[in-house]
Tab-separated table of C-alpha atoms in Angstrom:
chain	number	residue	atom	x	y	z
U	17	MET	CA	103.492	-165.119	114.892
U	18	THR	CA	103.109	-162.123	117.190
U	19	THR	CA	104.166	-158.636	116.204
U	20	ARG	CA	104.940	-155.505	118.183
U	21	VAL	CA	103.526	-152.322	116.656
U	22	HIS	CA	103.569	-148.675	117.665
U	23	ALA	CA	102.779	-145.224	116.308
U	24	PHE	CA	105.684	-143.220	117.731
U	25	ARG	CA	107.286	-140.962	115.139
U	26	ASP	CA	109.054	-137.637	114.700
U	27	ASP	CA	105.988	-135.412	114.704
U	28	ALA	CA	104.584	-132.659	116.926
U	29	ILE	CA	104.205	-134.892	119.978
U	30	GLY	CA	107.155	-137.276	119.448
U	31	ASP	CA	107.500	-139.427	122.564
U	32	LEU	CA	106.122	-136.818	124.964
U	33	ASP	CA	103.662	-137.797	127.668
U	34	SER	CA	100.520	-135.770	128.441
U	35	VAL	CA	102.300	-133.388	130.795
U	36	GLY	CA	104.944	-132.838	128.129
U	37	VAL	CA	102.357	-132.139	125.414
U	38	ALA	CA	100.444	-129.726	127.657
U	39	ALA	CA	103.667	-127.896	128.531
U	40	ALA	CA	104.615	-127.616	124.846
U	41	VAL	CA	101.180	-126.223	123.998
U	42	ALA	CA	101.326	-123.752	126.889
U	43	ALA	CA	104.807	-122.605	125.827
U	44	GLY	CA	103.755	-122.198	122.210
U	45	THR	CA	106.293	-124.765	121.005
U	46	ILE	CA	103.431	-126.609	119.339
U	47	SER	CA	99.754	-125.768	118.980
U	48	ALA	CA	96.867	-127.886	120.226
U	49	ARG	CA	95.847	-128.299	116.600
U	50	GLU	CA	99.281	-129.670	115.693
U	51	ALA	CA	99.050	-132.134	118.571
U	52	THR	CA	95.588	-133.190	117.392
U	53	GLU	CA	96.743	-133.567	113.787
U	54	ALA	CA	99.619	-135.762	114.954
U	55	VAL	CA	97.285	-138.027	116.919
U	56	ILE	CA	94.873	-138.324	114.000
U	57	ALA	CA	97.707	-139.327	111.667
U	58	ARG	CA	98.889	-141.922	114.170
U	59	ALA	CA	95.374	-143.276	114.632
U	60	GLU	CA	94.765	-143.579	110.904
U	61	ALA	CA	98.059	-145.416	110.460
U	62	LEU	CA	97.717	-147.887	113.336
U	63	ASP	CA	94.035	-148.499	114.077
U	64	PRO	CA	93.589	-150.776	111.048
U	65	VAL	CA	95.903	-153.127	112.967
U	66	LEU	CA	94.620	-152.512	116.505
U	67	ASP	CA	90.849	-152.104	115.990
U	68	ALA	CA	90.786	-149.908	119.093
U	69	ILE	CA	88.561	-147.012	117.940
U	70	GLN	CA	84.791	-147.417	118.013
U	71	THR	CA	83.721	-143.958	116.766
U	72	ARG	CA	85.826	-141.226	115.151
U	73	ASP	CA	85.108	-137.542	115.637
U	74	PHE	CA	88.238	-136.093	114.077
U	75	ASP	CA	86.737	-133.094	112.279
U	76	ARG	CA	85.073	-131.731	115.416
U	77	ALA	CA	88.223	-132.423	117.419
U	78	LEU	CA	90.304	-130.398	114.969
U	79	ALA	CA	87.860	-127.506	115.115
U	80	ALA	CA	87.812	-127.585	118.933
U	81	SER	CA	91.614	-127.651	119.077
U	82	GLU	CA	91.686	-124.100	117.756
U	83	HIS	CA	90.420	-123.020	121.178
U	84	PRO	CA	91.718	-125.643	123.645
U	85	ALA	CA	90.624	-125.823	127.262
U	86	HIS	CA	92.963	-124.332	129.852
U	87	GLY	CA	93.017	-127.156	132.379
U	88	ILE	CA	96.081	-128.838	133.826
U	89	LEU	CA	96.400	-130.926	130.617
U	90	GLY	CA	95.163	-128.250	128.250
U	91	GLY	CA	95.495	-129.060	124.549
U	92	VAL	CA	96.116	-132.799	124.989
U	93	PRO	CA	94.097	-135.022	122.574
U	94	SER	CA	92.325	-138.041	124.011
U	95	PHE	CA	89.444	-140.508	123.580
U	96	VAL	CA	86.401	-141.426	125.681
U	97	LYS	CA	85.270	-145.012	126.234
U	98	ASP	CA	82.155	-146.134	124.373
U	99	ASN	CA	80.032	-146.470	127.535
U	100	THR	CA	80.203	-142.759	128.426
U	101	ALA	CA	78.174	-140.065	126.703
U	102	VAL	CA	79.838	-137.446	124.495
U	103	ALA	CA	77.545	-134.839	122.966
U	104	GLY	CA	76.963	-135.582	119.290
U	105	LEU	CA	78.238	-139.184	119.412
U	106	PRO	CA	76.410	-142.489	119.931
U	107	THR	CA	77.048	-144.571	123.042
U	108	ASP	CA	76.802	-148.164	121.831
U	109	GLN	CA	78.354	-149.925	124.847
U	110	GLY	CA	80.483	-152.085	122.551
U	111	SER	CA	77.386	-154.044	121.565
U	112	LEU	CA	75.717	-154.907	118.276
U	113	ALA	CA	72.437	-154.933	120.198
U	114	VAL	CA	72.659	-151.187	120.816
U	115	ARG	CA	72.313	-148.601	118.104
U	116	SER	CA	71.940	-145.464	120.145
U	117	ARG	CA	71.213	-142.011	118.839
U	118	PRO	CA	73.866	-139.306	119.274
U	119	ALA	CA	73.924	-137.993	122.828
U	120	THR	CA	72.430	-134.549	123.298
U	121	SER	CA	74.886	-133.670	126.071
U	122	ASP	CA	78.081	-134.835	127.722
U	123	ALA	CA	77.977	-137.232	130.660
U	124	PRO	CA	79.035	-135.533	133.926
U	125	PHE	CA	82.396	-137.312	133.803
U	126	THR	CA	82.965	-136.182	130.212
U	127	GLU	CA	82.493	-132.623	131.462
U	128	GLN	CA	85.094	-133.303	134.150
U	129	LEU	CA	87.480	-134.792	131.586
U	130	ARG	CA	87.132	-131.733	129.350
U	131	ALA	CA	87.721	-129.455	132.352
U	132	VAL	CA	91.097	-131.121	132.861
U	133	GLY	CA	91.920	-129.836	129.372
U	134	LEU	CA	91.597	-132.948	127.244
U	135	GLY	CA	90.220	-132.831	123.715
U	136	VAL	CA	87.935	-135.654	122.565
U	137	LEU	CA	88.700	-137.344	119.248
U	138	GLY	CA	86.068	-140.066	119.506
U	139	LYS	CA	85.163	-143.280	121.342
U	140	THR	CA	87.307	-146.306	122.152
U	141	ALA	CA	86.330	-149.923	121.627
U	142	MET	CA	85.171	-152.060	124.535
U	143	PRO	CA	83.657	-155.555	124.915
U	144	GLU	CA	79.874	-155.731	125.118
U	145	PHE	CA	78.641	-153.731	128.136
U	146	GLY	CA	82.057	-154.143	129.765
U	147	TRP	CA	81.335	-157.663	131.051
U	148	ASN	CA	84.502	-159.159	129.562
U	149	ALA	CA	88.096	-158.701	130.707
U	150	SER	CA	89.215	-158.755	127.066
U	151	ALA	CA	88.085	-156.488	124.232
U	152	GLU	CA	86.797	-159.336	122.087
U	153	TRP	CA	83.514	-160.079	120.337
U	154	ALA	CA	81.863	-163.235	119.060
U	155	THR	CA	81.541	-162.000	115.463
U	156	LEU	CA	83.835	-158.948	115.137
U	157	PRO	CA	87.630	-158.514	114.997
U	158	PRO	CA	89.210	-158.119	118.455
U	159	THR	CA	91.187	-155.186	119.761
U	160	ARG	CA	94.836	-156.212	119.613
U	161	ASN	CA	97.588	-155.683	122.140
U	162	PRO	CA	100.308	-153.531	120.515
U	163	TRP	CA	103.035	-155.318	122.491
U	164	HIS	CA	101.992	-158.689	121.046
U	165	THR	CA	99.266	-158.398	118.440
U	166	GLU	CA	98.049	-161.982	118.826
U	167	HIS	CA	97.357	-161.345	122.514
U	168	SER	CA	94.538	-159.636	124.391
U	169	ALA	CA	94.657	-155.923	125.220
U	170	GLY	CA	92.581	-156.630	128.310
U	171	GLY	CA	89.219	-155.163	129.112
U	172	SER	CA	86.928	-153.702	129.377
U	173	SER	CA	88.923	-150.534	128.578
U	174	GLY	CA	90.930	-152.468	125.995
U	175	GLY	CA	90.616	-149.927	123.193
U	176	ALA	CA	91.835	-147.118	125.437
U	177	ALA	CA	94.819	-149.157	126.627
U	178	ALA	CA	95.820	-150.211	123.106
U	179	LEU	CA	95.802	-146.597	121.883
U	180	VAL	CA	97.888	-145.318	124.792
U	181	ALA	CA	100.351	-148.211	124.838
U	182	SER	CA	100.965	-147.918	121.092
U	183	GLY	CA	101.584	-144.180	121.253
U	184	VAL	CA	98.499	-143.080	119.336
U	185	VAL	CA	97.533	-140.910	122.329
U	186	THR	CA	99.245	-140.142	125.608
U	187	ILE	CA	96.161	-140.629	127.801
U	188	ALA	CA	92.675	-142.072	127.389
U	189	HIS	CA	89.528	-142.388	129.460
U	190	ALA	CA	88.908	-145.741	131.096
U	191	ASN	CA	86.484	-146.936	133.727
U	192	ASP	CA	86.478	-149.822	136.128
U	193	GLY	CA	83.577	-151.939	137.406
U	194	GLY	CA	85.586	-155.050	138.255
U	195	GLY	CA	89.106	-154.196	137.117
U	196	SER	CA	88.511	-152.543	133.761
U	197	ILE	CA	91.130	-149.804	134.246
U	198	ARG	CA	93.724	-152.014	135.930
U	199	ILE	CA	93.334	-155.160	133.796
U	200	PRO	CA	94.084	-153.511	130.423
U	201	ALA	CA	96.795	-151.417	132.071
U	202	ALA	CA	98.460	-154.644	133.201
U	203	ALA	CA	98.020	-156.260	129.789
U	204	CYS	CA	99.395	-153.252	127.873
U	205	GLY	CA	102.182	-152.033	130.153
U	206	LEU	CA	100.453	-148.908	131.483
U	207	VAL	CA	99.686	-147.072	134.700
U	208	GLY	CA	96.074	-147.713	135.677
U	209	LEU	CA	94.657	-146.068	138.797
U	210	LYS	CA	91.133	-146.835	139.991
U	211	PRO	CA	90.285	-143.927	142.311
U	212	THR	CA	88.384	-144.117	145.566
U	213	ARG	CA	84.629	-144.236	145.049
U	214	ASP	CA	83.366	-140.638	144.573
U	215	ARG	CA	86.879	-139.203	144.093
U	216	VAL	CA	85.785	-138.304	140.570
U	217	VAL	CA	82.295	-137.689	139.228
U	218	PRO	CA	80.256	-140.915	139.530
U	219	ALA	CA	79.399	-142.847	136.398
U	220	ALA	CA	75.947	-142.115	134.995
U	221	GLU	CA	74.716	-145.628	135.801
U	222	ALA	CA	75.808	-145.456	139.468
U	223	ALA	CA	72.496	-144.044	140.683
U	224	SER	CA	70.589	-147.122	139.501
U	225	MET	CA	73.030	-149.683	140.955
U	226	PRO	CA	72.310	-151.365	144.323
U	227	VAL	CA	76.080	-151.202	144.892
U	228	ASP	CA	78.099	-148.626	142.953
U	229	VAL	CA	81.106	-150.555	141.658
U	230	VAL	CA	82.135	-148.263	138.773
U	231	SER	CA	84.951	-145.695	138.941
U	232	ASN	CA	86.080	-143.469	136.088
U	233	GLY	CA	89.715	-142.680	135.406
U	234	VAL	CA	92.411	-142.924	132.741
U	235	VAL	CA	95.234	-145.113	131.503
U	236	THR	CA	98.634	-143.502	130.914
U	237	ARG	CA	102.269	-144.335	130.211
U	238	THR	CA	103.719	-142.290	133.092
U	239	VAL	CA	102.849	-141.813	136.753
U	240	ARG	CA	102.907	-138.036	136.432
U	241	ASP	CA	100.220	-138.130	133.738
U	242	THR	CA	97.894	-140.024	136.066
U	243	ALA	CA	98.755	-137.718	138.972
U	244	HIS	CA	98.120	-134.573	136.927
U	245	PHE	CA	94.841	-135.888	135.586
U	246	LEU	CA	93.580	-136.777	139.046
U	247	ALA	CA	94.636	-133.396	140.434
U	248	GLY	CA	92.800	-131.706	137.588
U	249	THR	CA	89.594	-133.569	138.379
U	250	GLN	CA	89.719	-132.249	141.940
U	251	ARG	CA	89.787	-128.666	140.702
U	252	PHE	CA	86.570	-129.385	138.822
U	253	ARG	CA	84.891	-131.156	141.745
U	254	ALA	CA	86.501	-131.987	145.084
U	255	PRO	CA	84.411	-134.502	147.071
U	256	ALA	CA	83.633	-133.254	150.562
U	257	ALA	CA	83.680	-136.726	152.136
U	258	LEU	CA	87.287	-137.579	151.141
U	259	ARG	CA	90.609	-136.185	152.244
U	260	PRO	CA	91.756	-133.427	149.873
U	261	LEU	CA	94.082	-134.503	147.079
U	262	GLY	CA	96.282	-131.998	145.318
U	263	LEU	CA	98.981	-132.609	142.732
U	264	VAL	CA	101.305	-135.428	143.788
U	265	GLU	CA	104.637	-134.641	142.109
U	266	GLY	CA	107.081	-137.281	143.272
U	267	PRO	CA	108.021	-139.965	145.792
U	268	SER	CA	107.917	-139.552	149.549
U	269	ASP	CA	110.705	-140.158	152.065
U	270	ARG	CA	108.241	-142.129	154.171
U	271	ARG	CA	108.981	-145.845	154.352
U	272	LEU	CA	105.909	-148.061	154.195
U	273	ARG	CA	104.674	-151.272	155.725
U	274	ILE	CA	103.192	-153.212	152.815
U	275	GLY	CA	101.026	-156.316	153.060
U	276	LEU	CA	101.620	-159.093	150.512
U	277	VAL	CA	98.883	-161.279	148.975
U	278	LEU	CA	100.092	-163.773	146.366
U	279	ASP	CA	97.096	-166.010	145.714
U	280	SER	CA	93.408	-165.254	145.348
U	281	VAL	CA	90.514	-167.346	146.648
U	282	THR	CA	89.321	-168.613	143.276
U	283	GLY	CA	90.852	-172.033	143.852
U	284	HIS	CA	93.538	-171.401	141.239
U	285	PRO	CA	97.034	-170.357	142.318
U	286	THR	CA	98.571	-167.324	140.654
U	287	ASP	CA	100.536	-168.377	137.565
U	288	ASP	CA	104.319	-168.336	137.479
U	289	GLY	CA	104.602	-165.104	135.460
U	290	CYS	CA	102.437	-162.999	137.770
U	291	ARG	CA	103.908	-164.594	140.892
U	292	ALA	CA	107.461	-163.882	139.710
U	293	ALA	CA	106.557	-160.241	138.998
U	294	VAL	CA	105.214	-159.730	142.513
U	295	LEU	CA	108.168	-161.444	144.177
U	296	ALA	CA	110.596	-159.340	142.123
U	297	THR	CA	108.684	-156.268	143.277
U	298	VAL	CA	109.013	-157.410	146.892
U	299	GLU	CA	112.802	-157.505	146.419
U	300	ARG	CA	112.797	-153.986	144.981
U	301	LEU	CA	110.606	-152.631	147.749
U	302	THR	CA	112.817	-154.206	150.406
U	303	ALA	CA	115.937	-152.773	148.788
U	304	LEU	CA	114.269	-149.346	148.831
U	305	GLY	CA	113.717	-149.654	152.575
U	306	HIS	CA	110.070	-150.665	152.730
U	307	ASP	CA	108.834	-153.453	154.998
U	308	VAL	CA	106.832	-156.188	153.241
U	309	VAL	CA	104.851	-158.723	155.284
U	310	GLU	CA	102.434	-161.444	154.230
U	311	VAL	CA	98.781	-160.754	155.057
U	312	PRO	CA	95.509	-162.606	154.383
U	313	VAL	CA	93.095	-161.534	151.664
U	314	PRO	CA	90.906	-158.802	153.229
U	315	GLY	CA	87.571	-159.886	154.719
U	316	ASP	CA	85.638	-163.070	153.974
U	317	ALA	CA	87.100	-163.466	150.518
U	318	VAL	CA	85.322	-166.685	149.509
U	319	ARG	CA	81.899	-165.238	150.311
U	320	PHE	CA	82.875	-162.009	148.581
U	321	MET	CA	83.795	-163.733	145.323
U	322	HIS	CA	80.504	-165.637	145.244
U	323	ALA	CA	78.649	-162.361	145.836
U	324	PHE	CA	80.552	-160.471	143.161
U	325	LYS	CA	79.979	-163.185	140.556
U	326	HIS	CA	76.268	-163.056	141.329
U	327	TYR	CA	76.197	-159.268	141.097
U	328	TRP	CA	77.990	-159.401	137.737
U	329	SER	CA	75.257	-161.770	136.546
U	330	LEU	CA	72.526	-159.516	137.973
U	331	LEU	CA	73.798	-156.518	136.027
U	332	ALA	CA	73.911	-158.553	132.815
U	333	PHE	CA	70.376	-159.837	133.437
U	334	SER	CA	69.138	-156.273	133.938
U	335	THR	CA	70.765	-155.205	130.687
U	336	GLN	CA	69.505	-158.211	128.720
U	337	HIS	CA	65.902	-157.851	129.835
U	338	PHE	CA	65.539	-154.133	130.495
U	339	GLY	CA	68.146	-152.706	128.116
U	340	ARG	CA	65.838	-150.203	126.484
U	341	HIS	CA	65.170	-148.572	129.832
U	342	VAL	CA	68.586	-149.107	131.460
U	343	MET	CA	70.418	-147.467	128.550
U	344	HIS	CA	67.593	-145.201	127.351
U	345	SER	CA	68.016	-146.861	123.955
U	346	PRO	CA	64.722	-147.534	122.142
U	347	ASP	CA	66.619	-149.424	119.432
U	348	PHE	CA	68.076	-152.011	121.832
U	349	ASP	CA	67.576	-155.541	120.467
U	350	ARG	CA	68.349	-158.222	123.044
U	351	ARG	CA	68.375	-160.894	120.321
U	352	LEU	CA	71.721	-159.427	119.207
U	353	THR	CA	73.571	-159.558	122.536
U	354	ASP	CA	76.590	-161.845	122.598
U	355	PRO	CA	76.830	-165.271	124.278
U	356	LEU	CA	78.575	-163.871	127.369
U	357	THR	CA	75.757	-161.433	128.145
U	358	GLN	CA	73.171	-164.136	127.543
U	359	GLY	CA	75.061	-166.679	129.648
U	360	LEU	CA	75.438	-164.268	132.564
U	361	ALA	CA	71.719	-163.464	132.403
U	362	ARG	CA	70.832	-167.171	132.519
U	363	ARG	CA	73.204	-167.660	135.425
U	364	PHE	CA	71.381	-164.966	137.374
U	365	VAL	CA	67.985	-166.572	136.773
U	366	ARG	CA	69.235	-169.871	138.234
U	367	ASN	CA	70.460	-168.084	141.351
U	368	ALA	CA	68.128	-165.111	141.712
U	369	TRP	CA	67.283	-166.051	145.297
U	370	ARG	CA	70.879	-165.209	146.287
U	371	THR	CA	70.482	-161.524	145.437
U	372	PRO	CA	69.706	-159.989	148.885
U	373	ALA	CA	72.597	-161.819	150.568
U	374	ALA	CA	74.996	-160.953	147.721
U	375	ILE	CA	74.191	-157.260	147.967
U	376	ARG	CA	74.630	-157.306	151.758
U	377	THR	CA	78.008	-159.004	151.357
U	378	LEU	CA	79.201	-156.451	148.806
U	379	LYS	CA	78.092	-153.530	150.973
U	380	ARG	CA	79.804	-155.037	154.017
U	381	SER	CA	83.056	-155.360	152.073
U	382	GLU	CA	83.766	-151.646	152.536
U	383	HIS	CA	84.140	-152.040	156.302
U	384	LEU	CA	86.161	-155.254	156.050
U	385	TYR	CA	88.414	-153.673	153.434
U	386	GLN	CA	89.119	-150.704	155.723
U	387	GLN	CA	90.071	-153.059	158.558
U	388	ALA	CA	92.722	-154.659	156.348
U	389	PHE	CA	94.770	-151.445	156.586
U	390	ASP	CA	94.876	-151.296	160.383
U	391	ASP	CA	98.441	-152.685	160.361
U	392	VAL	CA	99.706	-151.894	156.845
U	393	ASP	CA	99.876	-148.823	154.619
U	394	LEU	CA	99.309	-150.627	151.304
U	395	ILE	CA	98.545	-154.130	150.055
U	396	LEU	CA	100.586	-155.622	147.190
U	397	SER	CA	99.253	-158.379	144.940
U	398	PRO	CA	99.268	-159.485	141.318
U	399	THR	CA	96.931	-157.461	139.128
U	400	LEU	CA	95.863	-160.614	137.288
U	401	GLY	CA	95.650	-164.308	138.014
U	402	TYR	CA	97.651	-165.149	134.905
U	403	VAL	CA	99.611	-163.251	132.282
U	404	THR	CA	97.947	-161.771	129.209
U	405	PRO	CA	96.460	-164.623	127.128
U	406	ARG	CA	96.289	-165.066	123.393
U	407	LEU	CA	93.240	-163.738	121.612
U	408	GLY	CA	90.433	-166.286	121.631
U	409	HIS	CA	91.087	-167.518	125.172
U	410	LEU	CA	88.567	-165.012	126.572
U	411	SER	CA	86.367	-164.708	123.492
U	412	PRO	CA	82.566	-164.624	124.002
U	413	ALA	CA	82.434	-167.402	121.420
U	414	VAL	CA	83.953	-169.792	123.986
U	415	ASP	CA	81.494	-172.043	125.839
U	416	PHE	CA	79.967	-169.899	128.594
U	417	ASP	CA	80.872	-172.110	131.552
U	418	VAL	CA	84.472	-172.405	130.361
U	419	LEU	CA	84.755	-168.672	129.665
U	420	PHE	CA	83.203	-167.706	132.999
U	421	GLU	CA	85.754	-169.741	134.967
U	422	ARG	CA	88.593	-168.328	132.874
U	423	LEU	CA	87.400	-164.779	133.580
U	424	VAL	CA	87.035	-165.414	137.315
U	425	GLN	CA	90.570	-166.769	137.457
U	426	TYR	CA	91.979	-163.935	135.306
U	427	ALA	CA	90.270	-161.066	137.173
U	428	ALA	CA	90.734	-162.627	140.594
U	429	PHE	CA	92.347	-159.707	142.419
U	430	THR	CA	90.653	-156.551	141.173
U	431	PRO	CA	86.912	-156.711	142.083
U	432	LEU	CA	87.313	-156.151	145.838
U	433	ASN	CA	88.337	-152.545	145.255
U	434	ASN	CA	85.198	-151.963	143.189
U	435	ALA	CA	82.720	-153.244	145.748
U	436	SER	CA	84.547	-151.739	148.735
U	437	GLY	CA	85.273	-148.457	146.954
U	438	GLY	CA	88.975	-148.506	147.843
U	439	PRO	CA	91.620	-147.107	145.475
U	440	ALA	CA	94.133	-149.281	143.651
U	441	ILE	CA	96.785	-148.940	140.990
U	442	SER	CA	98.355	-151.354	138.502
U	443	LEU	CA	101.949	-150.573	137.557
U	444	PRO	CA	103.924	-152.022	134.598
U	445	LEU	CA	106.846	-153.317	136.645
U	446	GLU	CA	107.796	-156.569	134.896
U	447	GLN	CA	107.616	-158.480	131.605
U	448	THR	CA	107.461	-162.096	130.520
U	449	PRO	CA	110.465	-163.565	128.660
U	450	ASP	CA	108.645	-162.991	125.359
U	451	GLY	CA	108.009	-159.316	126.155
U	452	ARG	CA	104.424	-159.268	127.418
U	453	PRO	CA	103.867	-156.670	130.147
U	454	VAL	CA	102.989	-157.907	133.638
U	455	GLY	CA	101.214	-155.545	136.009
U	456	VAL	CA	101.628	-155.416	139.776
U	457	HIS	CA	98.755	-154.189	141.966
U	458	PHE	CA	98.758	-151.931	145.023
U	459	SER	CA	95.681	-151.121	147.114
U	460	ALA	CA	95.218	-148.383	149.722
U	461	VAL	CA	92.612	-147.368	152.257
U	462	HIS	CA	89.832	-145.075	151.074
U	463	GLY	CA	91.028	-141.630	150.052
U	464	ASP	CA	94.742	-142.441	150.036
U	465	GLU	CA	95.599	-142.102	146.356
U	466	GLN	CA	98.540	-139.965	147.464
U	467	THR	CA	100.449	-142.910	148.951
U	468	LEU	CA	99.763	-145.015	145.843
U	469	LEU	CA	101.095	-142.289	143.564
U	470	GLU	CA	104.134	-141.553	145.727
U	471	LEU	CA	105.174	-145.201	145.686
U	472	ALA	CA	104.464	-145.415	141.953
U	473	TYR	CA	106.790	-142.453	141.358
U	474	GLU	CA	109.475	-144.150	143.442
U	475	LEU	CA	109.263	-147.429	141.554
U	476	GLU	CA	109.214	-145.628	138.184
U	477	ALA	CA	112.343	-143.675	139.148
U	478	ASP	CA	114.070	-146.788	140.479
U	479	ARG	CA	113.627	-148.509	137.122
U	480	PRO	CA	111.810	-146.703	134.304
U	481	PHE	CA	108.890	-148.544	132.765
U	482	ALA	CA	109.577	-150.478	129.559
U	483	ARG	CA	108.858	-148.528	126.358
U	484	ILE	CA	107.236	-150.192	123.388
U	485	GLN	CA	109.337	-148.165	120.921
U	486	ASP	CA	112.679	-149.438	122.294
């Protein structure tokens, strides 16, 4: 029997979002330490159920809260995902095969996150190396979805999403190499924006990738939290190659032409729950005065999916066989990787000859993606191929060939934005009859996060997002 759980209570942060907490700290209504103490109490009460925290750093977080940063979200407690370095903490990549030593310095993105004003309370749980779209392990307890605890919280940023959705924190770091911000946002009823490539500081591993598919960001419960975070990152480092992005504070009067894509090219039609959510969104958009028209999937989608699956396998092969060097972890033991990592690595070996063509296809996707916006402002699609499954459906313990096909079908819509570098956002616009959140996905041309956020504000104002505490 599924259970809904949350950590909201009458404490220093109540049901405030990040902007609300930062404003209260700035006004002196609460202190950053009080906000941090509230989050720690919530985490200690709820994480035994969720299993969403990988590493705790509460004592240092409390000490740091005495002198909070003065960024746009100054004094707001948060967590960093376990694949990103935080000085003094290990970076274990969600894997039993990695037992890293504490990092000697922050990753560049962690520096950017701190500059926004966020305090770091520790690391969030993630599936091994981020390969899975669900935060599950072959031999460890899974991270649970607070809306329905017998269901997946998504992945790979599943721990972050579970903590934000349940009210433990208001915002948490997430990153996205194939949908790993947007997938858990959809599963847990959150706002999940994957920025344009290079909008924020690149991930540490980007320099060694033939195609940089990873974008850092956050998951939040409100559009304004995401907008404020992104604006804060631009004050730390504004990329010269992209159009400037300031603070987006609300909807626009501009009416949009929006392309509609309902089915992916995986050979599996979108399930009824995700299809119904998108069609209901079309009705809302039309009522708000926007023009929605059906469009094809951008580019040569069949070839793209084959290339992305191969690239996914290539990255797993590189980790499995060169993990000590890839992750600078002398204690890496490839005998302890899970069946998904091992299966992906074997898949690459069988198809290694496809690598040059796959990389060319992924690099070409940027141009084809841009062309898709010649006649539309945004593209609307499901975030996922089917609604959030029960735990076990995407477990690494499942036979590899079965699991791989399930993952391809589940994460059918998100990878194009990673390879092409285009921005996209998942919004919690609908729910299943039994109360599981269903995300709806919007994509924009490179650099146009502003239009995504403006429309997100409009849809949030038209019908506020469901709250887990109601």
